XYZ file of C-alpha atoms in Angstrom:
164
model
C 60.986 216.055 127.513
C 58.536 216.092 124.640
C 55.330 214.050 124.724
C 56.725 211.737 122.024
C 59.882 211.116 124.052
C 57.795 210.600 127.203
C 55.593 208.030 125.427
C 58.691 206.215 124.097
C 60.459 206.111 127.497
C 58.698 202.969 128.853
C 59.653 201.003 125.726
C 63.299 202.065 126.049
C 63.672 200.906 129.658
C 61.365 197.862 129.431
C 63.128 194.909 131.104
C 66.015 196.998 132.441
C 66.883 197.086 136.148
C 65.063 199.732 138.170
C 67.012 202.336 140.116
C 66.707 203.474 143.691
C 64.324 206.400 143.069
C 61.553 204.363 141.440
C 62.012 201.577 143.995
C 61.845 203.933 146.990
C 58.699 205.593 145.602
C 57.137 202.141 145.117
C 58.135 201.192 148.682
C 56.575 204.401 150.053
C 53.287 203.557 148.309
C 53.470 200.053 149.772
C 53.975 201.471 153.275
C 50.777 203.488 152.828
C 48.920 200.358 151.678
C 50.190 198.413 154.699
C 49.169 201.216 157.088
C 45.690 201.265 155.529
C 45.335 197.485 155.877
C 46.476 197.568 159.533
C 43.998 200.371 160.255
C 41.212 198.408 158.551
C 42.044 195.291 160.582
C 41.999 197.273 163.823
C 38.738 199.010 162.902
C 37.201 195.674 161.944
C 38.315 194.205 165.271
C 36.756 197.135 167.131
C 33.504 196.820 165.164
C 33.352 193.088 165.811
C 33.937 193.671 169.523
C 31.188 196.267 169.593
C 28.749 193.932 167.801
C 29.518 190.920 169.977
C 30.049 192.583 173.364
C 28.052 195.769 172.979
C 29.030 199.194 174.210
C 31.373 200.553 175.279
C 33.298 199.643 172.193
C 36.638 201.131 171.508
C 39.622 201.031 169.283
C 41.846 198.092 170.281
C 44.929 199.101 172.259
C 47.619 196.781 170.965
C 50.466 198.745 172.473
C 53.706 199.399 170.657
C 54.751 195.731 170.545
C 51.372 194.459 169.392
C 51.142 197.123 166.710
C 54.646 196.264 165.473
C 53.776 192.566 165.327
C 50.508 193.216 163.474
C 52.174 195.635 161.051
C 55.055 193.237 160.386
C 52.678 190.329 159.794
C 50.559 192.361 157.366
C 53.700 193.597 155.574
C 55.121 190.074 155.296
C 51.903 188.624 153.857
C 51.388 191.609 151.529
C 54.948 191.687 150.154
C 55.497 187.934 149.866
C 52.018 187.354 148.456
C 52.365 190.128 145.884
C 55.874 189.161 144.757
C 55.118 185.439 144.752
C 51.933 185.703 142.676
C 51.769 188.807 140.482
C 55.447 189.726 140.783
C 54.526 193.233 141.889
C 53.004 195.133 144.763
C 50.641 198.090 144.369
C 53.636 200.430 144.536
C 55.523 198.377 141.939
C 52.468 198.452 139.671
C 52.179 202.217 140.009
C 55.860 202.672 139.123
C 55.849 200.062 136.316
C 58.144 197.626 138.142
C 58.204 193.842 138.455
C 60.183 191.602 140.803
C 61.655 188.529 139.107
C 64.350 185.944 139.565
C 67.653 186.969 138.022
C 66.719 184.811 135.018
C 63.485 186.756 134.462
C 61.225 184.017 135.869
C 58.619 184.594 138.591
C 59.800 184.373 142.200
C 58.792 181.177 143.925
C 56.991 181.237 147.283
C 60.127 180.538 149.348
C 62.133 183.255 147.596
C 59.225 185.711 147.943
C 58.919 185.089 151.696
C 62.692 185.293 152.213
C 62.884 188.534 150.220
C 60.004 190.033 152.242
C 61.640 188.996 155.526
C 64.937 190.543 154.464
C 63.186 193.794 153.540
C 61.494 193.935 156.939
C 64.633 193.068 158.919
C 67.167 195.053 156.868
C 65.482 197.868 154.900
C 68.801 199.708 154.567
C 69.794 197.017 152.059
C 68.155 199.257 149.452
C 71.112 201.620 149.796
C 73.250 199.119 147.871
C 71.265 199.801 144.669
C 73.269 202.865 143.490
C 76.548 201.042 144.179
C 75.623 197.803 142.410
C 76.413 197.469 138.704
C 73.121 195.614 138.175
C 71.141 197.923 140.509
C 70.590 195.170 143.045
C 69.751 195.666 146.703
C 71.343 193.452 149.342
C 68.052 191.531 149.435
C 68.233 190.979 145.666
C 71.765 189.605 145.979
C 70.800 187.157 148.740
C 67.649 185.876 147.007
C 68.908 186.254 143.404
C 66.022 188.531 142.525
C 65.844 191.641 140.402
C 63.469 194.571 140.016
C 62.924 195.547 136.397
C 60.834 198.096 134.527
C 57.820 196.274 133.118
C 54.977 198.462 131.832
C 53.773 196.082 129.140
C 53.171 192.870 131.024
C 55.433 190.060 132.036
C 58.965 190.737 130.845
C 60.985 187.616 130.121
C 64.157 189.636 129.619
C 66.771 188.585 132.188
C 67.479 191.377 134.626
C 71.191 190.601 134.545
C 73.365 188.316 132.437
C 73.451 184.653 133.491
C 76.372 183.685 135.658
C 78.835 181.475 134.031
């Protein structure tokens, strides 16, 4: 691909539904962000314990269940907060993606939380993307959301035609 074609590519796909590859890469970046936040929370907890209680300080041992609960809580807040406010997570931003309602509007807080919960409970719903004509995951179908390419700011282009 020439540099001219590469520079023109974002304009060509602007507002179009994103495929599974770009969405999985964005999700992988988001997993790294969530892991970093969980590690920072645990390190902060250990530092606070050391400051308040003195030595011996140590890394908190949450166990498998506690770590899963903390990680899930961080992921839920991160995903729902990102989708409900900016319409994109760090991974989405890196890949030039935005999560919208099917109409192109911003997700509301309830839809953002529901979408995040569905992603945490049923991540295999992403496998529906290559099968779907509008490149929708199972989570997108339930919440009526869409993930579109959006390099140039808020796209108002509907991600799929209105139902009717």
